[in-house]
PDB file of N, CA and C in Angstrom:
ATOM      1  N   MET A   1       1.058  75.503 -31.910  1.00 86.00           N
ATOM      2  CA  MET A   1       0.038  74.481 -32.044  1.00 86.00           C
ATOM      3  C   MET A   1      -0.586  74.179 -30.684  1.00 86.00           C
ATOM      4  N   ALA A   2       0.259  74.056 -29.661  1.00 88.00           N
ATOM      5  CA  ALA A   2      -0.244  73.736 -28.316  1.00 88.00           C
ATOM      6  C   ALA A   2      -1.209  74.816 -27.825  1.00 88.00           C
ATOM      7  N   ARG A   3      -0.864  76.070 -28.079  1.00 91.00           N
ATOM      8  CA  ARG A   3      -1.728  77.174 -27.640  1.00 91.00           C
ATOM      9  C   ARG A   3      -3.072  77.150 -28.371  1.00 91.00           C
ATOM     10  N   MET A   4      -3.043  76.874 -29.665  1.00 90.00           N
ATOM     11  CA  MET A   4      -4.279  76.814 -30.449  1.00 90.00           C
ATOM     12  C   MET A   4      -5.157  75.661 -29.974  1.00 90.00           C
ATOM     13  N   LEU A   5      -4.546  74.525 -29.693  1.00 92.00           N
ATOM     14  CA  LEU A   5      -5.321  73.382 -29.218  1.00 92.00           C
ATOM     15  C   LEU A   5      -5.932  73.654 -27.852  1.00 92.00           C
ATOM     16  N   GLN A   6      -5.191  74.337 -26.998  1.00 93.00           N
ATOM     17  CA  GLN A   6      -5.718  74.693 -25.682  1.00 93.00           C
ATOM     18  C   GLN A   6      -6.910  75.632 -25.820  1.00 93.00           C
ATOM     19  N   GLN A   7      -6.815  76.587 -26.728  1.00 92.00           N
ATOM     20  CA  GLN A   7      -7.931  77.504 -26.959  1.00 92.00           C
ATOM     21  C   GLN A   7      -9.147  76.756 -27.519  1.00 92.00           C
ATOM     22  N   LEU A   8      -8.889  75.807 -28.402  1.00 92.00           N
ATOM     23  CA  LEU A   8      -9.985  75.009 -28.946  1.00 92.00           C
ATOM     24  C   LEU A   8     -10.715  74.277 -27.827  1.00 92.00           C
ATOM     25  N   GLU A   9      -9.956  73.703 -26.904  1.00 94.00           N
ATOM     26  CA  GLU A   9     -10.565  72.995 -25.778  1.00 94.00           C
ATOM     27  C   GLU A   9     -11.271  73.951 -24.816  1.00 94.00           C
ATOM     28  N   ASP A  10     -10.621  75.051 -24.477  1.00 93.00           N
ATOM     29  CA  ASP A  10     -11.146  75.957 -23.456  1.00 93.00           C
ATOM     30  C   ASP A  10     -12.276  76.858 -23.943  1.00 93.00           C
ATOM     31  N   LYS A  11     -12.177  77.351 -25.167  1.00 92.00           N
ATOM     32  CA  LYS A  11     -13.158  78.330 -25.638  1.00 92.00           C
ATOM     33  C   LYS A  11     -14.273  77.725 -26.484  1.00 92.00           C
ATOM     34  N   PHE A  12     -13.992  76.622 -27.146  1.00 91.00           N
ATOM     35  CA  PHE A  12     -15.007  76.054 -28.029  1.00 91.00           C
ATOM     36  C   PHE A  12     -15.646  74.804 -27.440  1.00 91.00           C
ATOM     37  N   LEU A  13     -14.818  73.877 -26.983  1.00 92.00           N
ATOM     38  CA  LEU A  13     -15.391  72.662 -26.405  1.00 92.00           C
ATOM     39  C   LEU A  13     -15.959  72.924 -25.017  1.00 92.00           C
ATOM     40  N   GLU A  14     -15.205  73.637 -24.197  1.00 90.00           N
ATOM     41  CA  GLU A  14     -15.597  73.893 -22.814  1.00 90.00           C
ATOM     42  C   GLU A  14     -16.148  72.607 -22.195  1.00 90.00           C
ATOM     43  N   ASP A  15     -17.411  72.611 -21.811  1.00 89.00           N
ATOM     44  CA  ASP A  15     -18.010  71.414 -21.218  1.00 89.00           C
ATOM     45  C   ASP A  15     -19.053  70.796 -22.156  1.00 89.00           C
ATOM     46  N   ARG A  16     -18.982  71.157 -23.432  1.00 93.00           N
ATOM     47  CA  ARG A  16     -19.940  70.652 -24.421  1.00 93.00           C
ATOM     48  C   ARG A  16     -19.401  69.368 -25.062  1.00 93.00           C
ATOM     49  N   ALA A  17     -20.289  68.598 -25.611  1.00 95.00           N
ATOM     50  CA  ALA A  17     -19.895  67.376 -26.322  1.00 95.00           C
ATOM     51  C   ALA A  17     -19.277  67.713 -27.674  1.00 95.00           C
ATOM     52  N   PHE A  18     -19.780  68.789 -28.302  1.00 95.00           N
ATOM     53  CA  PHE A  18     -19.315  69.181 -29.624  1.00 95.00           C
ATOM     54  C   PHE A  18     -19.026  70.682 -29.622  1.00 95.00           C
ATOM     55  N   LEU A  19     -18.458  71.185 -30.673  1.00 94.00           N
ATOM     56  CA  LEU A  19     -17.996  72.571 -30.699  1.00 94.00           C
ATOM     57  C   LEU A  19     -19.101  73.598 -30.507  1.00 94.00           C
ATOM     58  N   THR A  20     -20.282  73.306 -31.025  1.00 92.00           N
ATOM     59  CA  THR A  20     -21.360  74.300 -30.922  1.00 92.00           C
ATOM     60  C   THR A  20     -22.476  73.891 -29.987  1.00 92.00           C
ATOM     61  N   GLY A  21     -22.308  72.794 -29.287  1.00 92.00           N
ATOM     62  CA  GLY A  21     -23.357  72.363 -28.366  1.00 92.00           C
ATOM     63  C   GLY A  21     -23.321  70.870 -28.121  1.00 92.00           C
ATOM     64  N   GLN A  22     -24.486  70.296 -27.947  1.00 93.00           N
ATOM     65  CA  GLN A  22     -24.580  68.884 -27.616  1.00 93.00           C
ATOM     66  C   GLN A  22     -24.829  67.984 -28.826  1.00 93.00           C
ATOM     67  N   GLN A  23     -24.893  68.591 -30.012  1.00 93.00           N
ATOM     68  CA  GLN A  23     -25.063  67.811 -31.237  1.00 93.00           C
ATOM     69  C   GLN A  23     -23.941  68.155 -32.201  1.00 93.00           C
ATOM     70  N   VAL A  24     -23.546  67.165 -32.995  1.00 93.00           N
ATOM     71  CA  VAL A  24     -22.491  67.379 -33.976  1.00 93.00           C
ATOM     72  C   VAL A  24     -22.969  68.388 -35.016  1.00 93.00           C
ATOM     73  N   SER A  25     -22.043  69.192 -35.495  1.00 93.00           N
ATOM     74  CA  SER A  25     -22.372  70.199 -36.499  1.00 93.00           C
ATOM     75  C   SER A  25     -21.298  70.189 -37.585  1.00 93.00           C
ATOM     76  N   LEU A  26     -21.531  70.990 -38.587  1.00 91.00           N
ATOM     77  CA  LEU A  26     -20.553  71.131 -39.658  1.00 91.00           C
ATOM     78  C   LEU A  26     -19.218  71.635 -39.092  1.00 91.00           C
ATOM     79  N   ALA A  27     -19.267  72.453 -38.060  1.00 93.00           N
ATOM     80  CA  ALA A  27     -18.039  72.951 -37.429  1.00 93.00           C
ATOM     81  C   ALA A  27     -17.182  71.801 -36.911  1.00 93.00           C
ATOM     82  N   ASP A  28     -17.793  70.798 -36.325  1.00 93.00           N
ATOM     83  CA  ASP A  28     -17.059  69.634 -35.829  1.00 93.00           C
ATOM     84  C   ASP A  28     -16.404  68.873 -36.973  1.00 93.00           C
ATOM     85  N   LEU A  29     -17.165  68.661 -38.038  1.00 90.00           N
ATOM     86  CA  LEU A  29     -16.635  67.909 -39.176  1.00 90.00           C
ATOM     87  C   LEU A  29     -15.466  68.644 -39.826  1.00 90.00           C
ATOM     88  N   MET A  30     -15.596  69.947 -39.978  1.00 90.00           N
ATOM     89  CA  MET A  30     -14.528  70.734 -40.597  1.00 90.00           C
ATOM     90  C   MET A  30     -13.296  70.807 -39.693  1.00 90.00           C
ATOM     91  N   ALA A  31     -13.510  70.995 -38.405  1.00 92.00           N
ATOM     92  CA  ALA A  31     -12.387  71.065 -37.469  1.00 92.00           C
ATOM     93  C   ALA A  31     -11.635  69.741 -37.418  1.00 92.00           C
ATOM     94  N   LEU A  32     -12.364  68.648 -37.384  1.00 90.00           N
ATOM     95  CA  LEU A  32     -11.704  67.347 -37.353  1.00 90.00           C
ATOM     96  C   LEU A  32     -10.884  67.139 -38.614  1.00 90.00           C
ATOM     97  N   GLU A  33     -11.420  67.549 -39.738  1.00 86.00           N
ATOM     98  CA  GLU A  33     -10.705  67.439 -41.007  1.00 86.00           C
ATOM     99  C   GLU A  33      -9.359  68.170 -40.929  1.00 86.00           C
ATOM    100  N   GLU A  34      -9.367  69.366 -40.388  1.00 87.00           N
ATOM    101  CA  GLU A  34      -8.133  70.147 -40.276  1.00 87.00           C
ATOM    102  C   GLU A  34      -7.161  69.524 -39.267  1.00 87.00           C
ATOM    103  N   LEU A  35      -7.690  69.031 -38.170  1.00 90.00           N
ATOM    104  CA  LEU A  35      -6.829  68.475 -37.125  1.00 90.00           C
ATOM    105  C   LEU A  35      -6.220  67.128 -37.517  1.00 90.00           C
ATOM    106  N   LEU A  36      -6.816  66.442 -38.463  1.00 85.00           N
ATOM    107  CA  LEU A  36      -6.256  65.169 -38.901  1.00 85.00           C
ATOM    108  C   LEU A  36      -5.052  65.349 -39.821  1.00 85.00           C
ATOM    109  N   GLN A  37      -4.895  66.521 -40.401  1.00 83.00           N
ATOM    110  CA  GLN A  37      -3.776  66.729 -41.313  1.00 83.00           C
ATOM    111  C   GLN A  37      -2.420  66.603 -40.614  1.00 83.00           C
ATOM    112  N   PRO A  38      -2.208  67.227 -39.457  1.00 85.00           N
ATOM    113  CA  PRO A  38      -0.931  66.991 -38.760  1.00 85.00           C
ATOM    114  C   PRO A  38      -0.775  65.547 -38.305  1.00 85.00           C
ATOM    115  N   VAL A  39      -1.884  64.914 -37.937  1.00 81.00           N
ATOM    116  CA  VAL A  39      -1.836  63.506 -37.526  1.00 81.00           C
ATOM    117  C   VAL A  39      -1.321  62.659 -38.679  1.00 81.00           C
ATOM    118  N   ALA A  40      -1.748  62.989 -39.881  1.00 77.00           N
ATOM    119  CA  ALA A  40      -1.362  62.222 -41.060  1.00 77.00           C
ATOM    120  C   ALA A  40       0.138  62.232 -41.308  1.00 77.00           C
ATOM    121  N   VAL A  41       0.819  63.283 -40.862  1.00 76.00           N
ATOM    122  CA  VAL A  41       2.270  63.355 -41.078  1.00 76.00           C
ATOM    123  C   VAL A  41       3.051  63.064 -39.803  1.00 76.00           C
ATOM    124  N   GLY A  42       2.383  62.448 -38.827  1.00 78.00           N
ATOM    125  CA  GLY A  42       3.091  61.943 -37.664  1.00 78.00           C
ATOM    126  C   GLY A  42       3.024  62.776 -36.401  1.00 78.00           C
ATOM    127  N   TYR A  43       2.278  63.879 -36.402  1.00 83.00           N
ATOM    128  CA  TYR A  43       2.148  64.707 -35.198  1.00 83.00           C
ATOM    129  C   TYR A  43       0.778  64.446 -34.585  1.00 83.00           C
ATOM    130  N   ASP A  44       0.724  63.569 -33.597  1.00 87.00           N
ATOM    131  CA  ASP A  44      -0.549  63.213 -32.967  1.00 87.00           C
ATOM    132  C   ASP A  44      -0.941  64.267 -31.955  1.00 87.00           C
ATOM    133  N   LEU A  45      -1.675  65.250 -32.413  1.00 90.00           N
ATOM    134  CA  LEU A  45      -2.045  66.362 -31.532  1.00 90.00           C
ATOM    135  C   LEU A  45      -3.130  65.993 -30.533  1.00 90.00           C
ATOM    136  N   PHE A  46      -3.700  64.803 -30.647  1.00 93.00           N
ATOM    137  CA  PHE A  46      -4.697  64.346 -29.679  1.00 93.00           C
ATOM    138  C   PHE A  46      -4.035  63.689 -28.465  1.00 93.00           C
ATOM    139  N   GLU A  47      -2.777  63.292 -28.616  1.00 92.00           N
ATOM    140  CA  GLU A  47      -2.048  62.645 -27.526  1.00 92.00           C
ATOM    141  C   GLU A  47      -1.863  63.617 -26.361  1.00 92.00           C
ATOM    142  N   GLY A  48      -2.198  63.169 -25.179  1.00 93.00           N
ATOM    143  CA  GLY A  48      -2.075  64.011 -23.996  1.00 93.00           C
ATOM    144  C   GLY A  48      -3.186  65.029 -23.844  1.00 93.00           C
ATOM    145  N   ARG A  49      -4.196  64.948 -24.672  1.00 94.00           N
ATOM    146  CA  ARG A  49      -5.343  65.854 -24.614  1.00 94.00           C
ATOM    147  C   ARG A  49      -6.624  65.017 -24.562  1.00 94.00           C
ATOM    148  N   PRO A  50      -6.945  64.491 -23.375  1.00 94.00           N
ATOM    149  CA  PRO A  50      -8.095  63.583 -23.271  1.00 94.00           C
ATOM    150  C   PRO A  50      -9.425  64.211 -23.687  1.00 94.00           C
ATOM    151  N   ARG A  51      -9.596  65.482 -23.423  1.00 94.00           N
ATOM    152  CA  ARG A  51     -10.866  66.130 -23.790  1.00 94.00           C
ATOM    153  C   ARG A  51     -10.993  66.226 -25.315  1.00 94.00           C
ATOM    154  N   LEU A  52      -9.909  66.588 -25.968  1.00 95.00           N
ATOM    155  CA  LEU A  52      -9.916  66.689 -27.425  1.00 95.00           C
ATOM    156  C   LEU A  52     -10.037  65.300 -28.057  1.00 95.00           C
ATOM    157  N   ALA A  53      -9.361  64.324 -27.491  1.00 95.00           N
ATOM    158  CA  ALA A  53      -9.440  62.949 -27.995  1.00 95.00           C
ATOM    159  C   ALA A  53     -10.858  62.395 -27.845  1.00 95.00           C
ATOM    160  N   ALA A  54     -11.511  62.705 -26.746  1.00 96.00           N
ATOM    161  CA  ALA A  54     -12.889  62.241 -26.530  1.00 96.00           C
ATOM    162  C   ALA A  54     -13.823  62.890 -27.547  1.00 96.00           C
ATOM    163  N   TRP A  55     -13.593  64.177 -27.842  1.00 96.00           N
ATOM    164  CA  TRP A  55     -14.394  64.871 -28.853  1.00 96.00           C
ATOM    165  C   TRP A  55     -14.210  64.189 -30.212  1.00 96.00           C
ATOM    166  N   ARG A  56     -12.952  63.886 -30.556  1.00 93.00           N
ATOM    167  CA  ARG A  56     -12.684  63.205 -31.820  1.00 93.00           C
ATOM    168  C   ARG A  56     -13.447  61.878 -31.877  1.00 93.00           C
ATOM    169  N   GLU A  57     -13.421  61.133 -30.804  1.00 94.00           N
ATOM    170  CA  GLU A  57     -14.122  59.839 -30.768  1.00 94.00           C
ATOM    171  C   GLU A  57     -15.626  60.023 -30.949  1.00 94.00           C
ATOM    172  N   ARG A  58     -16.185  61.082 -30.357  1.00 96.00           N
ATOM    173  CA  ARG A  58     -17.629  61.330 -30.514  1.00 96.00           C
ATOM    174  C   ARG A  58     -17.969  61.674 -31.969  1.00 96.00           C
ATOM    175  N   VAL A  59     -17.121  62.485 -32.598  1.00 94.00           N
ATOM    176  CA  VAL A  59     -17.376  62.848 -33.997  1.00 94.00           C
ATOM    177  C   VAL A  59     -17.241  61.609 -34.882  1.00 94.00           C
ATOM    178  N   GLU A  60     -16.205  60.811 -34.641  1.00 91.00           N
ATOM    179  CA  GLU A  60     -16.018  59.578 -35.411  1.00 91.00           C
ATOM    180  C   GLU A  60     -17.203  58.631 -35.213  1.00 91.00           C
ATOM    181  N   ALA A  61     -17.691  58.521 -33.987  1.00 94.00           N
ATOM    182  CA  ALA A  61     -18.835  57.649 -33.705  1.00 94.00           C
ATOM    183  C   ALA A  61     -20.072  58.142 -34.453  1.00 94.00           C
ATOM    184  N   PHE A  62     -20.243  59.459 -34.514  1.00 93.00           N
ATOM    185  CA  PHE A  62     -21.365  60.024 -35.246  1.00 93.00           C
ATOM    186  C   PHE A  62     -21.294  59.636 -36.721  1.00 93.00           C
ATOM    187  N   LEU A  63     -20.099  59.716 -37.298  1.00 89.00           N
ATOM    188  CA  LEU A  63     -19.914  59.382 -38.709  1.00 89.00           C
ATOM    189  C   LEU A  63     -20.039  57.882 -38.961  1.00 89.00           C
ATOM    190  N   GLY A  64     -19.662  57.097 -37.973  1.00 91.00           N
ATOM    191  CA  GLY A  64     -19.608  55.643 -38.130  1.00 91.00           C
ATOM    192  C   GLY A  64     -18.210  55.242 -38.565  1.00 91.00           C
ATOM    193  N   SER A  65     -17.749  54.143 -38.042  1.00 85.00           N
ATOM    194  CA  SER A  65     -16.381  53.691 -38.285  1.00 85.00           C
ATOM    195  C   SER A  65     -16.093  53.466 -39.770  1.00 85.00           C
ATOM    196  N   ASP A  66     -17.022  52.836 -40.471  1.00 88.00           N
ATOM    197  CA  ASP A  66     -16.790  52.544 -41.892  1.00 88.00           C
ATOM    198  C   ASP A  66     -16.662  53.819 -42.722  1.00 88.00           C
ATOM    199  N   LEU A  67     -17.583  54.757 -42.521  1.00 86.00           N
ATOM    200  CA  LEU A  67     -17.535  56.004 -43.271  1.00 86.00           C
ATOM    201  C   LEU A  67     -16.286  56.804 -42.909  1.00 86.00           C
ATOM    202  N   PHE A  68     -15.957  56.829 -41.617  1.00 84.00           N
ATOM    203  CA  PHE A  68     -14.762  57.564 -41.197  1.00 84.00           C
ATOM    204  C   PHE A  68     -13.520  56.993 -41.879  1.00 84.00           C
ATOM    205  N   GLN A  69     -13.362  55.687 -41.861  1.00 82.00           N
ATOM    206  CA  GLN A  69     -12.188  55.060 -42.479  1.00 82.00           C
ATOM    207  C   GLN A  69     -12.170  55.283 -43.990  1.00 82.00           C
ATOM    208  N   GLU A  70     -13.320  55.177 -44.611  1.00 81.00           N
ATOM    209  CA  GLU A  70     -13.392  55.362 -46.063  1.00 81.00           C
ATOM    210  C   GLU A  70     -12.964  56.767 -46.468  1.00 81.00           C
ATOM    211  N   THR A  71     -13.446  57.759 -45.732  1.00 79.00           N
ATOM    212  CA  THR A  71     -13.162  59.140 -46.108  1.00 79.00           C
ATOM    213  C   THR A  71     -11.796  59.624 -45.649  1.00 79.00           C
ATOM    214  N   HIS A  72     -11.261  59.045 -44.582  1.00 76.00           N
ATOM    215  CA  HIS A  72     -10.001  59.551 -44.045  1.00 76.00           C
ATOM    216  C   HIS A  72      -8.789  58.684 -44.326  1.00 76.00           C
ATOM    217  N   SER A  73      -8.987  57.496 -44.849  1.00 75.00           N
ATOM    218  CA  SER A  73      -7.822  56.638 -45.085  1.00 75.00           C
ATOM    219  C   SER A  73      -6.816  57.259 -46.051  1.00 75.00           C
ATOM    220  N   PRO A  74      -7.243  57.976 -47.100  1.00 71.00           N
ATOM    221  CA  PRO A  74      -6.218  58.594 -47.950  1.00 71.00           C
ATOM    222  C   PRO A  74      -5.325  59.573 -47.191  1.00 71.00           C
ATOM    223  N   ILE A  75      -5.906  60.360 -46.317  1.00 71.00           N
ATOM    224  CA  ILE A  75      -5.109  61.331 -45.569  1.00 71.00           C
ATOM    225  C   ILE A  75      -4.287  60.655 -44.475  1.00 71.00           C
ATOM    226  N   LEU A  76      -4.868  59.675 -43.799  1.00 71.00           N
ATOM    227  CA  LEU A  76      -4.169  59.037 -42.690  1.00 71.00           C
ATOM    228  C   LEU A  76      -3.079  58.078 -43.165  1.00 71.00           C
ATOM    229  N   ASN A  77      -3.106  57.718 -44.430  1.00 70.00           N
ATOM    230  CA  ASN A  77      -2.087  56.823 -44.980  1.00 70.00           C
ATOM    231  C   ASN A  77      -1.114  57.549 -45.897  1.00 70.00           C
ATOM    232  N   ILE A  78      -1.066  58.863 -45.804  1.00 68.00           N
ATOM    233  CA  ILE A  78      -0.239  59.648 -46.725  1.00 68.00           C
ATOM    234  C   ILE A  78       1.252  59.325 -46.586  1.00 68.00           C
ATOM    235  N   LEU A  79       1.734  59.100 -45.372  1.00 65.00           N
ATOM    236  CA  LEU A  79       3.152  58.780 -45.200  1.00 65.00           C
ATOM    237  C   LEU A  79       3.488  57.448 -45.866  1.00 65.00           C
ATOM    238  N   GLU A  80       2.631  56.471 -45.668  1.00 67.00           N
ATOM    239  CA  GLU A  80       2.842  55.160 -46.293  1.00 67.00           C
ATOM    240  C   GLU A  80       2.811  55.280 -47.811  1.00 67.00           C
ATOM    241  N   GLN A  81       1.892  56.073 -48.317  1.00 62.00           N
ATOM    242  CA  GLN A  81       1.800  56.270 -49.758  1.00 62.00           C
ATOM    243  C   GLN A  81       3.050  56.949 -50.307  1.00 62.00           C
ATOM    244  N   MET A  82       3.598  57.895 -49.546  1.00 64.00           N
ATOM    245  CA  MET A  82       4.813  58.581 -49.984  1.00 64.00           C
ATOM    246  C   MET A  82       5.988  57.609 -50.035  1.00 64.00           C
ATOM    247  N   VAL A  83       6.130  56.803 -49.007  1.00 64.00           N
ATOM    248  CA  VAL A  83       7.223  55.830 -48.959  1.00 64.00           C
ATOM    249  C   VAL A  83       7.114  54.856 -50.133  1.00 64.00           C
ATOM    250  N   ASN A  84       5.908  54.422 -50.423  1.00 63.00           N
ATOM    251  CA  ASN A  84       5.689  53.467 -51.510  1.00 63.00           C
ATOM    252  C   ASN A  84       5.521  54.135 -52.873  1.00 63.00           C
ATOM    253  N   LYS A  85       5.657  55.472 -52.886  1.00 69.00           N
ATOM    254  CA  LYS A  85       5.530  56.260 -54.121  1.00 69.00           C
ATOM    255  C   LYS A  85       4.210  55.976 -54.841  1.00 69.00           C
ATOM    256  N   GLN A  86       3.134  55.962 -54.059  1.00 61.00           N
ATOM    257  CA  GLN A  86       1.812  55.682 -54.609  1.00 61.00           C
ATOM    258  C   GLN A  86       0.959  56.936 -54.767  1.00 61.00           C
ATOM    259  N   ILE A  87       1.498  58.081 -54.413  1.00 60.00           N
ATOM    260  CA  ILE A  87       0.702  59.304 -54.526  1.00 60.00           C
ATOM    261  C   ILE A  87       0.630  59.692 -55.997  1.00 60.00           C
ATOM    262  N   PRO A  88      -0.567  59.811 -56.533  1.00 66.00           N
ATOM    263  CA  PRO A  88      -0.677  60.152 -57.960  1.00 66.00           C
ATOM    264  C   PRO A  88      -0.214  61.578 -58.219  1.00 66.00           C
ATOM    265  N   LYS A  89       0.401  61.757 -59.358  1.00 70.00           N
ATOM    266  CA  LYS A  89       0.824  63.101 -59.761  1.00 70.00           C
ATOM    267  C   LYS A  89      -0.402  63.862 -60.242  1.00 70.00           C
ATOM    268  N   PRO A  90      -0.475  65.146 -59.875  1.00 72.00           N
ATOM    269  CA  PRO A  90      -1.617  65.928 -60.359  1.00 72.00           C
ATOM    270  C   PRO A  90      -1.521  66.107 -61.875  1.00 72.00           C
ATOM    271  N   PRO A  91      -2.656  66.178 -62.538  1.00 79.00           N
ATOM    272  CA  PRO A  91      -2.627  66.374 -63.990  1.00 79.00           C
ATOM    273  C   PRO A  91      -2.033  67.736 -64.339  1.00 79.00           C
ATOM    274  N   PRO A  92      -1.396  67.838 -65.475  1.00 83.00           N
ATOM    275  CA  PRO A  92      -0.729  69.094 -65.869  1.00 83.00           C
ATOM    276  C   PRO A  92      -1.642  70.312 -65.865  1.00 83.00           C
ATOM    277  N   GLU A  93      -2.921  70.120 -66.147  1.00 86.00           N
ATOM    278  CA  GLU A  93      -3.817  71.292 -66.218  1.00 86.00           C
ATOM    279  C   GLU A  93      -4.037  71.971 -64.869  1.00 86.00           C
ATOM    280  N   VAL A  94      -3.717  71.315 -63.763  1.00 80.00           N
ATOM    281  CA  VAL A  94      -3.882  71.964 -62.456  1.00 80.00           C
ATOM    282  C   VAL A  94      -2.605  72.671 -61.996  1.00 80.00           C
ATOM    283  N   HIS A  95      -1.499  72.468 -62.694  1.00 80.00           N
ATOM    284  CA  HIS A  95      -0.228  73.088 -62.291  1.00 80.00           C
ATOM    285  C   HIS A  95      -0.309  74.615 -62.173  1.00 80.00           C
ATOM    286  N   PRO A  96      -0.919  75.335 -63.127  1.00 85.00           N
ATOM    287  CA  PRO A  96      -0.994  76.799 -62.969  1.00 85.00           C
ATOM    288  C   PRO A  96      -1.741  77.214 -61.692  1.00 85.00           C
ATOM    289  N   PHE A  97      -2.802  76.491 -61.356  1.00 80.00           N
ATOM    290  CA  PHE A  97      -3.565  76.818 -60.143  1.00 80.00           C
ATOM    291  C   PHE A  97      -2.737  76.537 -58.895  1.00 80.00           C
ATOM    292  N   MET A  98      -1.979  75.439 -58.930  1.00 79.00           N
ATOM    293  CA  MET A  98      -1.113  75.101 -57.794  1.00 79.00           C
ATOM    294  C   MET A  98      -0.034  76.168 -57.623  1.00 79.00           C
ATOM    295  N   LEU A  99       0.579  76.588 -58.725  1.00 81.00           N
ATOM    296  CA  LEU A  99       1.625  77.609 -58.651  1.00 81.00           C
ATOM    297  C   LEU A  99       1.069  78.933 -58.138  1.00 81.00           C
ATOM    298  N   LEU A 100      -0.132  79.280 -58.563  1.00 82.00           N
ATOM    299  CA  LEU A 100      -0.761  80.497 -58.078  1.00 82.00           C
ATOM    300  C   LEU A 100      -0.984  80.444 -56.575  1.00 82.00           C
ATOM    301  N   ARG A 101      -1.490  79.333 -56.090  1.00 79.00           N
ATOM    302  CA  ARG A 101      -1.724  79.191 -54.638  1.00 79.00           C
ATOM    303  C   ARG A 101      -0.407  79.240 -53.872  1.00 79.00           C
ATOM    304  N   ILE A 102       0.610  78.573 -54.396  1.00 81.00           N
ATOM    305  CA  ILE A 102       1.913  78.559 -53.720  1.00 81.00           C
ATOM    306  C   ILE A 102       2.496  79.968 -53.698  1.00 81.00           C
ATOM    307  N   SER A 103       2.342  80.716 -54.783  1.00 82.00           N
ATOM    308  CA  SER A 103       2.902  82.074 -54.844  1.00 82.00           C
ATOM    309  C   SER A 103       2.220  83.017 -53.859  1.00 82.00           C
ATOM    310  N   ASN A 104       1.004  82.682 -53.416  1.00 78.00           N
ATOM    311  CA  ASN A 104       0.281  83.526 -52.457  1.00 78.00           C
ATOM    312  C   ASN A 104       0.574  83.207 -51.014  1.00 78.00           C
ATOM    313  N   ILE A 105       1.397  82.199 -50.764  1.00 75.00           N
ATOM    314  CA  ILE A 105       1.761  81.860 -49.386  1.00 75.00           C
ATOM    315  C   ILE A 105       2.706  82.929 -48.866  1.00 75.00           C
ATOM    316  N   PRO A 106       2.377  83.539 -47.726  1.00 66.00           N
ATOM    317  CA  PRO A 106       3.247  84.616 -47.214  1.00 66.00           C
ATOM    318  C   PRO A 106       4.596  84.089 -46.755  1.00 66.00           C
TER     319      PRO A 106
END
């Protein structure tokens, strides 16, 4: 994880505000989405990485605090939801698709 984050900072962010330049792009939104998943389970990968943390803040500012919280609160509160057993069970009709995806994990 550390090596991937270093590459993200060195090869993609470099001295730019966002991944592809000076304006936010779909790449920034998608990357932030992926990087928040480990954060949701307690691994703060932005800690000790000021350049990456600043990028996250710029993307969040672009989205606006309210929209960011609305869209990310389910993921960022996943541990709390698990403890309180509030995570909804998937409907039975999606079970075959879930099993198929799980069976394809190397």
